[in-house]
mmCIF file of C-alpha atoms in Angstrom:
data_model
loop_
_atom_site.group_PDB
_atom_site.id
_atom_site.type_symbol
_atom_site.label_atom_id
_atom_site.label_comp_id
_atom_site.label_asym_id
_atom_site.label_seq_id
_atom_site.Cartn_x
_atom_site.Cartn_y
_atom_site.Cartn_z
ATOM 1 C CA MET B 19 0.000 0.000 0.000
ATOM 2 C CA THR B 20 1.535 3.264 -1.178
ATOM 3 C CA VAL B 21 0.952 6.339 0.974
ATOM 4 C CA THR B 22 1.934 9.960 0.501
ATOM 5 C CA PRO B 23 2.149 12.983 2.809
ATOM 6 C CA ASP B 24 -0.835 14.418 0.909
ATOM 7 C CA GLN B 25 -3.071 11.723 2.407
ATOM 8 C CA ILE B 26 -1.940 12.627 5.917
ATOM 9 C CA HIS B 27 -2.594 16.333 5.449
ATOM 10 C CA ASN B 28 -5.895 16.094 3.540
ATOM 11 C CA SER B 29 -8.414 17.452 6.060
ATOM 12 C CA GLU B 30 -11.308 16.160 3.940
ATOM 13 C CA LEU B 31 -10.346 12.557 4.703
ATOM 14 C CA PRO B 32 -11.499 10.863 7.945
ATOM 15 C CA VAL B 33 -8.948 11.055 10.760
ATOM 16 C CA ARG B 34 -8.716 7.257 10.844
ATOM 17 C CA GLU B 35 -7.520 7.179 7.222
ATOM 18 C CA ARG B 36 -5.023 9.980 7.801
ATOM 19 C CA MET B 37 -3.581 8.287 10.900
ATOM 20 C CA GLU B 38 -3.278 5.007 9.016
ATOM 21 C CA ALA B 39 -1.397 6.792 6.228
ATOM 22 C CA LEU B 40 0.859 8.431 8.830
ATOM 23 C CA ILE B 41 1.881 5.200 10.547
ATOM 24 C CA ARG B 42 2.521 3.455 7.235
ATOM 25 C CA LEU B 43 4.773 6.278 6.067
ATOM 26 C CA LYS B 44 6.609 6.562 9.393
ATOM 27 C CA GLN B 45 7.245 2.823 9.564
ATOM 28 C CA GLN B 46 9.173 3.100 6.307
ATOM 29 C CA GLU B 47 11.100 6.197 7.407
ATOM 30 C CA ILE B 48 12.001 4.824 10.845
ATOM 31 C CA THR B 49 13.088 1.370 9.661
ATOM 32 C CA LYS B 50 15.232 2.955 6.938
ATOM 33 C CA GLY B 51 16.945 5.148 9.539
ATOM 34 C CA ILE B 52 17.536 2.271 11.972
ATOM 35 C CA ALA B 53 18.729 -0.188 9.307
ATOM 36 C CA ALA B 54 21.337 2.349 8.162
ATOM 37 C CA LEU B 55 23.070 1.819 11.525
ATOM 38 C CA ASP B 56 23.432 -1.947 11.092
ATOM 39 C CA THR B 57 24.757 -4.592 8.706
ATOM 40 C CA VAL B 58 21.406 -6.388 8.369
ATOM 41 C CA ASP B 59 18.005 -5.179 7.199
ATOM 42 C CA PHE B 60 14.507 -5.545 8.590
ATOM 43 C CA HIS B 61 12.508 -8.714 7.951
ATOM 44 C CA VAL B 62 8.980 -7.842 6.805
ATOM 45 C CA ASP B 63 6.015 -9.870 8.024
ATOM 46 C CA GLU B 64 2.517 -8.990 6.780
ATOM 47 C CA TRP B 65 -0.278 -10.440 8.889
ATOM 48 C CA THR B 66 -4.072 -10.495 9.188
ATOM 49 C CA ARG B 67 -6.484 -11.326 12.008
ATOM 50 C CA PRO B 68 -8.160 -14.601 10.970
ATOM 51 C CA GLY B 69 -11.886 -14.355 11.595
ATOM 52 C CA HIS B 70 -11.538 -10.743 12.701
ATOM 53 C CA GLY B 71 -10.996 -7.440 10.938
ATOM 54 C CA GLY B 72 -7.725 -5.936 9.831
ATOM 55 C CA GLY B 73 -4.082 -6.821 10.224
ATOM 56 C CA GLY B 74 -0.706 -5.216 10.134
ATOM 57 C CA ARG B 75 2.919 -5.252 9.155
ATOM 58 C CA THR B 76 5.667 -6.277 11.563
ATOM 59 C CA MET B 77 9.241 -5.366 10.668
ATOM 60 C CA VAL B 78 11.990 -6.969 12.764
ATOM 61 C CA ILE B 79 15.761 -6.535 12.768
ATOM 62 C CA GLN B 80 17.914 -9.002 14.699
ATOM 63 C CA ASN B 81 21.346 -10.578 15.009
ATOM 64 C CA GLY B 82 23.119 -7.671 13.360
ATOM 65 C CA SER B 83 26.303 -5.875 14.371
ATOM 66 C CA THR B 84 24.474 -3.026 16.162
ATOM 67 C CA PHE B 85 21.070 -4.326 17.224
ATOM 68 C CA GLU B 86 20.427 -7.589 18.993
ATOM 69 C CA LYS B 87 16.707 -7.272 18.302
ATOM 70 C CA GLY B 88 14.349 -4.525 17.272
ATOM 71 C CA GLY B 89 10.873 -4.241 15.867
ATOM 72 C CA VAL B 90 8.662 -1.614 14.289
ATOM 73 C CA ASN B 91 5.075 -2.821 14.091
ATOM 74 C CA ILE B 92 1.966 -1.210 12.650
ATOM 75 C CA SER B 93 -1.527 -2.549 13.143
ATOM 76 C CA VAL B 94 -4.818 -1.461 11.612
ATOM 77 C CA VAL B 95 -7.678 -3.426 13.132
ATOM 78 C CA HIS B 96 -11.436 -3.170 13.422
ATOM 79 C CA GLY B 97 -14.197 -5.255 14.906
ATOM 80 C CA THR B 98 -16.618 -5.409 17.807
ATOM 81 C CA LEU B 99 -15.944 -4.400 21.401
ATOM 82 C CA PRO B 100 -17.724 -6.685 23.872
ATOM 83 C CA PRO B 101 -19.979 -5.128 26.547
ATOM 84 C CA ALA B 102 -17.360 -5.551 29.307
ATOM 85 C CA ALA B 103 -14.809 -3.535 27.318
ATOM 86 C CA VAL B 104 -17.454 -0.914 26.532
ATOM 87 C CA GLN B 105 -18.132 -0.412 30.240
ATOM 88 C CA ARG B 106 -14.415 -0.050 31.037
ATOM 89 C CA MET B 107 -13.930 2.571 28.334
ATOM 90 C CA ARG B 108 -16.997 4.542 29.378
ATOM 91 C CA ALA B 109 -15.082 5.610 32.486
ATOM 92 C CA ASN B 110 -13.075 7.981 30.270
ATOM 93 C CA HIS B 111 -15.386 8.294 27.273
ATOM 94 C CA LYS B 112 -19.032 8.855 28.187
ATOM 95 C CA ASN B 113 -20.087 9.008 24.523
ATOM 96 C CA ILE B 114 -19.527 5.287 24.040
ATOM 97 C CA GLU B 115 -22.859 3.464 23.924
ATOM 98 C CA GLY B 116 -23.245 -0.265 23.427
ATOM 99 C CA LYS B 117 -25.949 -0.187 20.784
ATOM 100 C CA GLY B 118 -25.418 -3.680 19.442
ATOM 101 C CA ALA B 119 -27.996 -6.307 20.339
ATOM 102 C CA ASP B 120 -25.649 -7.563 23.051
ATOM 103 C CA GLY B 121 -24.465 -4.118 24.172
ATOM 104 C CA SER B 122 -21.395 -4.084 21.939
ATOM 105 C CA VAL B 123 -19.986 -1.319 19.727
ATOM 106 C CA ASN B 124 -17.839 -1.301 16.630
ATOM 107 C CA PHE B 125 -14.262 -0.086 16.920
ATOM 108 C CA PHE B 126 -11.310 0.917 14.765
ATOM 109 C CA ALA B 127 -7.747 1.140 16.043
ATOM 110 C CA CYS B 128 -4.436 1.807 14.368
ATOM 111 C CA GLY B 129 -0.986 2.498 15.673
ATOM 112 C CA LEU B 130 2.752 2.109 15.384
ATOM 113 C CA SER B 131 4.792 0.512 18.150
ATOM 114 C CA MET B 132 8.551 0.104 18.183
ATOM 115 C CA VAL B 133 11.272 -1.160 20.510
ATOM 116 C CA ILE B 134 14.986 -1.281 19.681
ATOM 117 C CA HIS B 135 17.473 -3.290 21.802
ATOM 118 C CA PRO B 136 21.159 -2.636 20.921
ATOM 119 C CA ILE B 137 23.985 -5.101 21.488
ATOM 120 C CA ASN B 138 26.355 -2.700 23.253
ATOM 121 C CA PRO B 139 25.412 -2.181 26.929
ATOM 122 C CA HIS B 140 26.435 1.487 26.640
ATOM 123 C CA ALA B 141 23.779 2.061 23.960
ATOM 124 C CA PRO B 142 20.215 2.611 25.235
ATOM 125 C CA THR B 143 17.024 0.763 24.397
ATOM 126 C CA MET B 144 14.274 2.949 22.942
ATOM 127 C CA HIS B 145 10.515 2.474 22.798
ATOM 128 C CA ALA B 146 7.830 4.530 21.077
ATOM 129 C CA ASN B 147 4.142 4.003 20.418
ATOM 130 C CA TYR B 148 1.477 6.241 18.890
ATOM 131 C CA ARG B 149 -2.101 5.119 18.310
ATOM 132 C CA TYR B 150 -5.630 6.213 17.414
ATOM 133 C CA PHE B 151 -8.857 4.573 18.587
ATOM 134 C CA GLU B 152 -12.490 5.237 17.736
ATOM 135 C CA THR B 153 -15.849 3.609 18.359
ATOM 136 C CA THR B 154 -18.812 3.789 16.012
ATOM 137 C CA ASP B 155 -22.539 3.161 16.260
ATOM 138 C CA PRO B 156 -23.191 -0.343 14.810
ATOM 139 C CA GLU B 157 -26.414 0.879 13.188
ATOM 140 C CA THR B 158 -25.485 4.268 11.717
ATOM 141 C CA GLY B 159 -21.695 4.075 11.473
ATOM 142 C CA ASP B 160 -21.425 7.452 13.222
ATOM 143 C CA VAL B 161 -18.320 8.015 15.359
ATOM 144 C CA GLN B 162 -19.231 7.936 19.072
ATOM 145 C CA ALA B 163 -15.842 8.565 20.653
ATOM 146 C CA TRP B 164 -12.249 8.918 19.503
ATOM 147 C CA TRP B 165 -8.886 9.504 21.137
ATOM 148 C CA PHE B 166 -5.134 9.416 20.613
ATOM 149 C CA GLY B 167 -2.489 7.940 22.886
ATOM 150 C CA GLY B 168 1.190 7.170 22.886
ATOM 151 C CA GLY B 169 4.628 8.220 23.959
ATOM 152 C CA ALA B 170 8.347 7.565 23.702
ATOM 153 C CA ASP B 171 10.913 6.634 26.344
ATOM 154 C CA LEU B 172 14.588 5.753 26.710
ATOM 155 C CA THR B 173 16.023 2.865 28.746
ATOM 156 C CA PRO B 174 19.808 2.988 29.183
ATOM 157 C CA SER B 175 21.871 0.499 31.159
ATOM 158 C CA TYR B 176 24.521 3.193 31.654
ATOM 159 C CA ILE B 177 23.779 6.883 32.045
ATOM 160 C CA TYR B 178 25.172 9.311 29.474
ATOM 161 C CA GLU B 179 23.571 12.599 30.385
ATOM 162 C CA GLU B 180 23.862 14.102 26.907
ATOM 163 C CA ASP B 181 21.775 11.219 25.499
ATOM 164 C CA CYS B 182 19.096 11.718 28.152
ATOM 165 C CA VAL B 183 19.007 15.502 27.692
ATOM 166 C CA ASN B 184 18.809 15.261 23.888
ATOM 167 C CA PHE B 185 15.951 12.751 24.075
ATOM 168 C CA HIS B 186 13.911 14.880 26.465
ATOM 169 C CA LYS B 187 14.737 18.221 24.836
ATOM 170 C CA LEU B 188 13.580 17.147 21.388
ATOM 171 C CA HIS B 189 10.307 15.803 22.778
ATOM 172 C CA LYS B 190 9.789 18.963 24.818
ATOM 173 C CA ASP B 191 10.462 21.152 21.776
ATOM 174 C CA ALA B 192 7.997 19.099 19.719
ATOM 175 C CA LEU B 193 5.214 19.428 22.301
ATOM 176 C CA ASP B 194 5.927 23.095 23.043
ATOM 177 C CA LYS B 195 4.861 23.929 19.471
ATOM 178 C CA TYR B 196 1.310 22.970 20.443
ATOM 179 C CA ASP B 197 0.971 23.643 24.158
ATOM 180 C CA LEU B 198 3.596 24.575 26.758
ATOM 181 C CA GLU B 199 1.755 22.569 29.419
ATOM 182 C CA LEU B 200 1.997 19.240 27.587
ATOM 183 C CA TYR B 201 5.647 18.260 28.148
ATOM 184 C CA PRO B 202 5.641 18.641 31.969
ATOM 185 C CA LYS B 203 2.341 16.754 32.137
ATOM 186 C CA TYR B 204 3.396 13.963 29.778
ATOM 187 C CA LYS B 205 6.870 13.654 31.310
ATOM 188 C CA LYS B 206 5.345 13.118 34.768
ATOM 189 C CA TRP B 207 2.783 10.703 33.320
ATOM 190 C CA CYS B 208 5.609 8.717 31.707
ATOM 191 C CA ASP B 209 7.565 8.475 34.968
ATOM 192 C CA GLU B 210 4.435 7.238 36.736
ATOM 193 C CA TYR B 211 3.320 4.817 34.021
ATOM 194 C CA PHE B 212 6.710 3.107 33.681
ATOM 195 C CA HIS B 213 7.205 2.760 37.432
ATOM 196 C CA ILE B 214 7.863 -0.877 38.323
ATOM 197 C CA LYS B 215 6.003 -1.010 41.618
ATOM 198 C CA HIS B 216 7.458 -4.282 42.880
ATOM 199 C CA ARG B 217 11.002 -2.946 42.289
ATOM 200 C CA ASN B 218 10.282 0.663 43.290
ATOM 201 C CA GLU B 219 12.129 1.956 40.245
ATOM 202 C CA THR B 220 11.241 3.223 36.789
ATOM 203 C CA ARG B 221 11.884 1.140 33.678
ATOM 204 C CA GLY B 222 14.183 3.794 32.234
ATOM 205 C CA ILE B 223 14.873 7.536 32.274
ATOM 206 C CA GLY B 224 11.446 8.348 30.887
ATOM 207 C CA GLY B 225 10.263 10.528 28.069
ATOM 208 C CA ILE B 226 6.608 11.287 27.409
ATOM 209 C CA PHE B 227 3.362 9.343 27.751
ATOM 210 C CA PHE B 228 -0.291 10.256 27.179
ATOM 211 C CA ASP B 229 -3.598 8.486 26.660
ATOM 212 C CA ASP B 230 -7.287 9.218 26.022
ATOM 213 C CA PHE B 231 -6.339 12.529 24.368
ATOM 214 C CA ASP B 232 -9.467 14.057 22.819
ATOM 215 C CA SER B 233 -9.583 17.516 24.420
ATOM 216 C CA LYS B 234 -8.216 19.329 21.353
ATOM 217 C CA PRO B 235 -9.411 19.107 17.727
ATOM 218 C CA ALA B 236 -8.476 15.775 16.147
ATOM 219 C CA ASP B 237 -6.702 17.564 13.295
ATOM 220 C CA GLU B 238 -4.439 19.387 15.758
ATOM 221 C CA ILE B 239 -3.625 16.229 17.722
ATOM 222 C CA LEU B 240 -2.814 14.392 14.491
ATOM 223 C CA LYS B 241 -0.331 17.137 13.567
ATOM 224 C CA MET B 242 1.200 16.875 17.040
ATOM 225 C CA VAL B 243 1.591 13.106 16.680
ATOM 226 C CA GLU B 244 3.247 13.608 13.288
ATOM 227 C CA THR B 245 5.709 16.042 14.893
ATOM 228 C CA LEU B 246 6.465 13.490 17.625
ATOM 229 C CA PHE B 247 7.092 10.808 15.004
ATOM 230 C CA ASP B 248 9.539 13.181 13.322
ATOM 231 C CA VAL B 249 11.756 13.440 16.432
ATOM 232 C CA ILE B 250 12.126 9.688 16.992
ATOM 233 C CA LEU B 251 15.266 9.297 14.879
ATOM 234 C CA PRO B 252 17.042 12.535 15.909
ATOM 235 C CA ALA B 253 16.258 11.738 19.568
ATOM 236 C CA TYR B 254 17.736 8.228 19.345
ATOM 237 C CA VAL B 255 20.214 7.836 16.475
ATOM 238 C CA PRO B 256 22.921 10.148 17.937
ATOM 239 C CA ALA B 257 23.081 8.000 21.088
ATOM 240 C CA ILE B 258 23.530 4.847 19.016
ATOM 241 C CA LEU B 259 26.238 6.400 16.841
ATOM 242 C CA LYS B 260 28.183 7.488 19.935
ATOM 243 C CA ARG B 261 27.818 4.239 21.916
ATOM 244 C CA LYS B 262 27.523 1.282 19.518
ATOM 245 C CA ASP B 263 31.275 0.789 19.062
ATOM 246 C CA LEU B 264 32.440 1.570 22.606
ATOM 247 C CA PRO B 265 34.452 -1.207 24.278
ATOM 248 C CA TYR B 266 32.660 -3.042 27.081
ATOM 249 C CA THR B 267 33.394 -5.763 29.611
ATOM 250 C CA GLU B 268 31.618 -9.024 30.318
ATOM 251 C CA GLU B 269 30.439 -7.509 33.620
ATOM 252 C CA GLU B 270 28.873 -4.572 31.783
ATOM 253 C CA LYS B 271 27.123 -6.955 29.390
ATOM 254 C CA GLN B 272 25.773 -8.913 32.359
ATOM 255 C CA TRP B 273 24.431 -5.680 33.890
ATOM 256 C CA GLN B 274 22.614 -4.971 30.629
ATOM 257 C CA GLN B 275 21.052 -8.436 30.844
ATOM 258 C CA ILE B 276 19.824 -7.753 34.382
ATOM 259 C CA ARG B 277 18.326 -4.432 33.251
ATOM 260 C CA ARG B 278 16.602 -6.218 30.396
ATOM 261 C CA GLY B 279 15.096 -8.533 32.959
ATOM 262 C CA ARG B 280 13.412 -5.480 34.457
ATOM 263 C CA TYR B 281 12.179 -4.549 30.981
ATOM 264 C CA VAL B 282 10.579 -7.985 30.654
ATOM 265 C CA GLU B 283 9.007 -7.711 34.109
ATOM 266 C CA PHE B 284 7.331 -4.421 33.241
ATOM 267 C CA ASN B 285 6.098 -5.518 29.833
ATOM 268 C CA LEU B 286 4.606 -8.815 30.970
ATOM 269 C CA VAL B 287 3.314 -7.818 34.403
ATOM 270 C CA LEU B 288 2.327 -4.144 34.198
ATOM 271 C CA ASP B 289 2.016 -2.880 30.622
ATOM 272 C CA ARG B 290 -1.624 -2.207 29.722
ATOM 273 C CA GLY B 291 -0.956 -2.453 25.986
ATOM 274 C CA THR B 292 0.516 -5.940 26.294
ATOM 275 C CA GLN B 293 -2.370 -7.084 28.470
ATOM 276 C CA PHE B 294 -4.983 -5.592 26.110
ATOM 277 C CA GLY B 295 -3.319 -7.225 23.114
ATOM 278 C CA LEU B 296 -3.099 -10.673 24.666
ATOM 279 C CA GLN B 297 -6.757 -10.484 25.734
ATOM 280 C CA THR B 298 -8.020 -9.359 22.313
ATOM 281 C CA PRO B 299 -9.466 -12.187 20.177
ATOM 282 C CA GLY B 300 -7.481 -12.760 17.005
ATOM 283 C CA SER B 301 -4.495 -10.734 18.188
ATOM 284 C CA ARG B 302 -1.048 -11.661 16.919
ATOM 285 C CA VAL B 303 1.097 -12.788 19.833
ATOM 286 C CA GLU B 304 4.392 -12.541 17.909
ATOM 287 C CA SER B 305 3.785 -8.851 17.216
ATOM 288 C CA ILE B 306 2.667 -8.122 20.784
ATOM 289 C CA LEU B 307 5.748 -9.770 22.302
ATOM 290 C CA MET B 308 8.048 -8.205 19.694
ATOM 291 C CA SER B 309 9.015 -5.690 22.394
ATOM 292 C CA LEU B 310 10.819 -8.293 24.502
ATOM 293 C CA PRO B 311 14.620 -8.470 24.257
ATOM 294 C CA ALA B 312 16.211 -11.558 22.717
ATOM 295 C CA THR B 313 18.045 -12.238 25.986
ATOM 296 C CA ALA B 314 17.618 -11.212 29.618
ATOM 297 C CA SER B 315 18.895 -12.333 33.001
ATOM 298 C CA TRP B 316 17.835 -12.496 36.632
ATOM 299 C CA ALA B 317 20.582 -12.595 39.261
ATOM 300 C CA TYR B 318 19.426 -13.399 42.777
ATOM 301 C CA ASP B 319 19.533 -10.398 45.147
ATOM 302 C CA HIS B 320 21.897 -8.422 42.928
ATOM 303 C CA HIS B 321 23.072 -5.044 44.248
ATOM 304 C CA PRO B 322 25.821 -2.991 42.551
ATOM 305 C CA ALA B 323 28.517 -1.467 44.729
ATOM 306 C CA GLU B 324 27.974 2.053 46.056
ATOM 307 C CA GLY B 325 29.357 4.773 43.800
ATOM 308 C CA THR B 326 29.600 2.644 40.638
ATOM 309 C CA GLU B 327 28.046 3.558 37.286
ATOM 310 C CA GLU B 328 25.476 0.827 37.869
ATOM 311 C CA ASP B 329 24.589 2.341 41.239
ATOM 312 C CA LYS B 330 24.279 5.767 39.583
ATOM 313 C CA LEU B 331 21.630 4.368 37.240
ATOM 314 C CA LEU B 332 19.622 2.845 40.087
ATOM 315 C CA LYS B 333 19.598 6.117 42.023
ATOM 316 C CA ILE B 334 18.169 7.916 38.978
ATOM 317 C CA LEU B 335 15.561 5.199 38.432
ATOM 318 C CA ALA B 336 14.472 5.547 42.055
ATOM 319 C CA ASN B 337 14.155 9.345 41.766
ATOM 320 C CA PRO B 338 13.265 10.510 38.228
ATOM 321 C CA VAL B 339 15.326 13.464 36.986
ATOM 322 C CA GLU B 340 14.147 16.657 35.277
ATOM 323 C CA TRP B 341 16.456 16.476 32.263
ATOM 324 C CA VAL B 342 15.419 19.786 30.661
#
């Protein structure tokens, strides 16, 4: 499916079509930028939901010289939301009404989700996700409720302040174009969302996170999401270029594995997106679990020595920093 920027910016088209065009275009741009840093290319996997509506395209890079595993997935799905899901969503979206015979509503959802895990422990993992969701009346097809959600965050095993500052500054600059109150709000939301309660630490050094965003015109939010997509590569690529060829020890690699264990814990135990995906009929498990690293480790009662670089990371994860 060929898409052009004109489709994204055509205000006469439904928002759902424009967002779908945006994620398809950005998947190509992002994977091209990431693949340029490695010696292997992305594997492309087109998929559909058997017996359900829609599908997607999963692009995975692995076993290269820079990235151990990474994925950039888009999904465009539609179908019926069962009454239980309708009731949960009504807490934030009063316009949703289950008008189907069984109290269900029709839905459409599309989004891009990506996670990149480098080989070098000095290079950070990065995650980003932007999505659009709407419900429609099963009888008339009229849109009942719509919203955007998403975010981007950085997860280093070793702290390089310039990488953290660049990541946050570019996201702040992007949001400031639309509303000066958004970055502080979304930065705090990100720190809270990615808090691993049972470890009392955050998954990484944060970024931005938002959900259920429908309080501004859809056209304006779509433009904001496009701007956020545009900063993904400049927020991440410089860190990879600076860190991917640094020498590292076996102990540093083992620390990265322990940190990846925390990543797995969050994604499988706490992440709402993973839980929603695994509970959705016809969902594609391979694409949902694409975010997991190829390898991870759990060391019993592991505590780095006071004053080490590993200890420095843990102190930051216990008390999120204002980077900009």
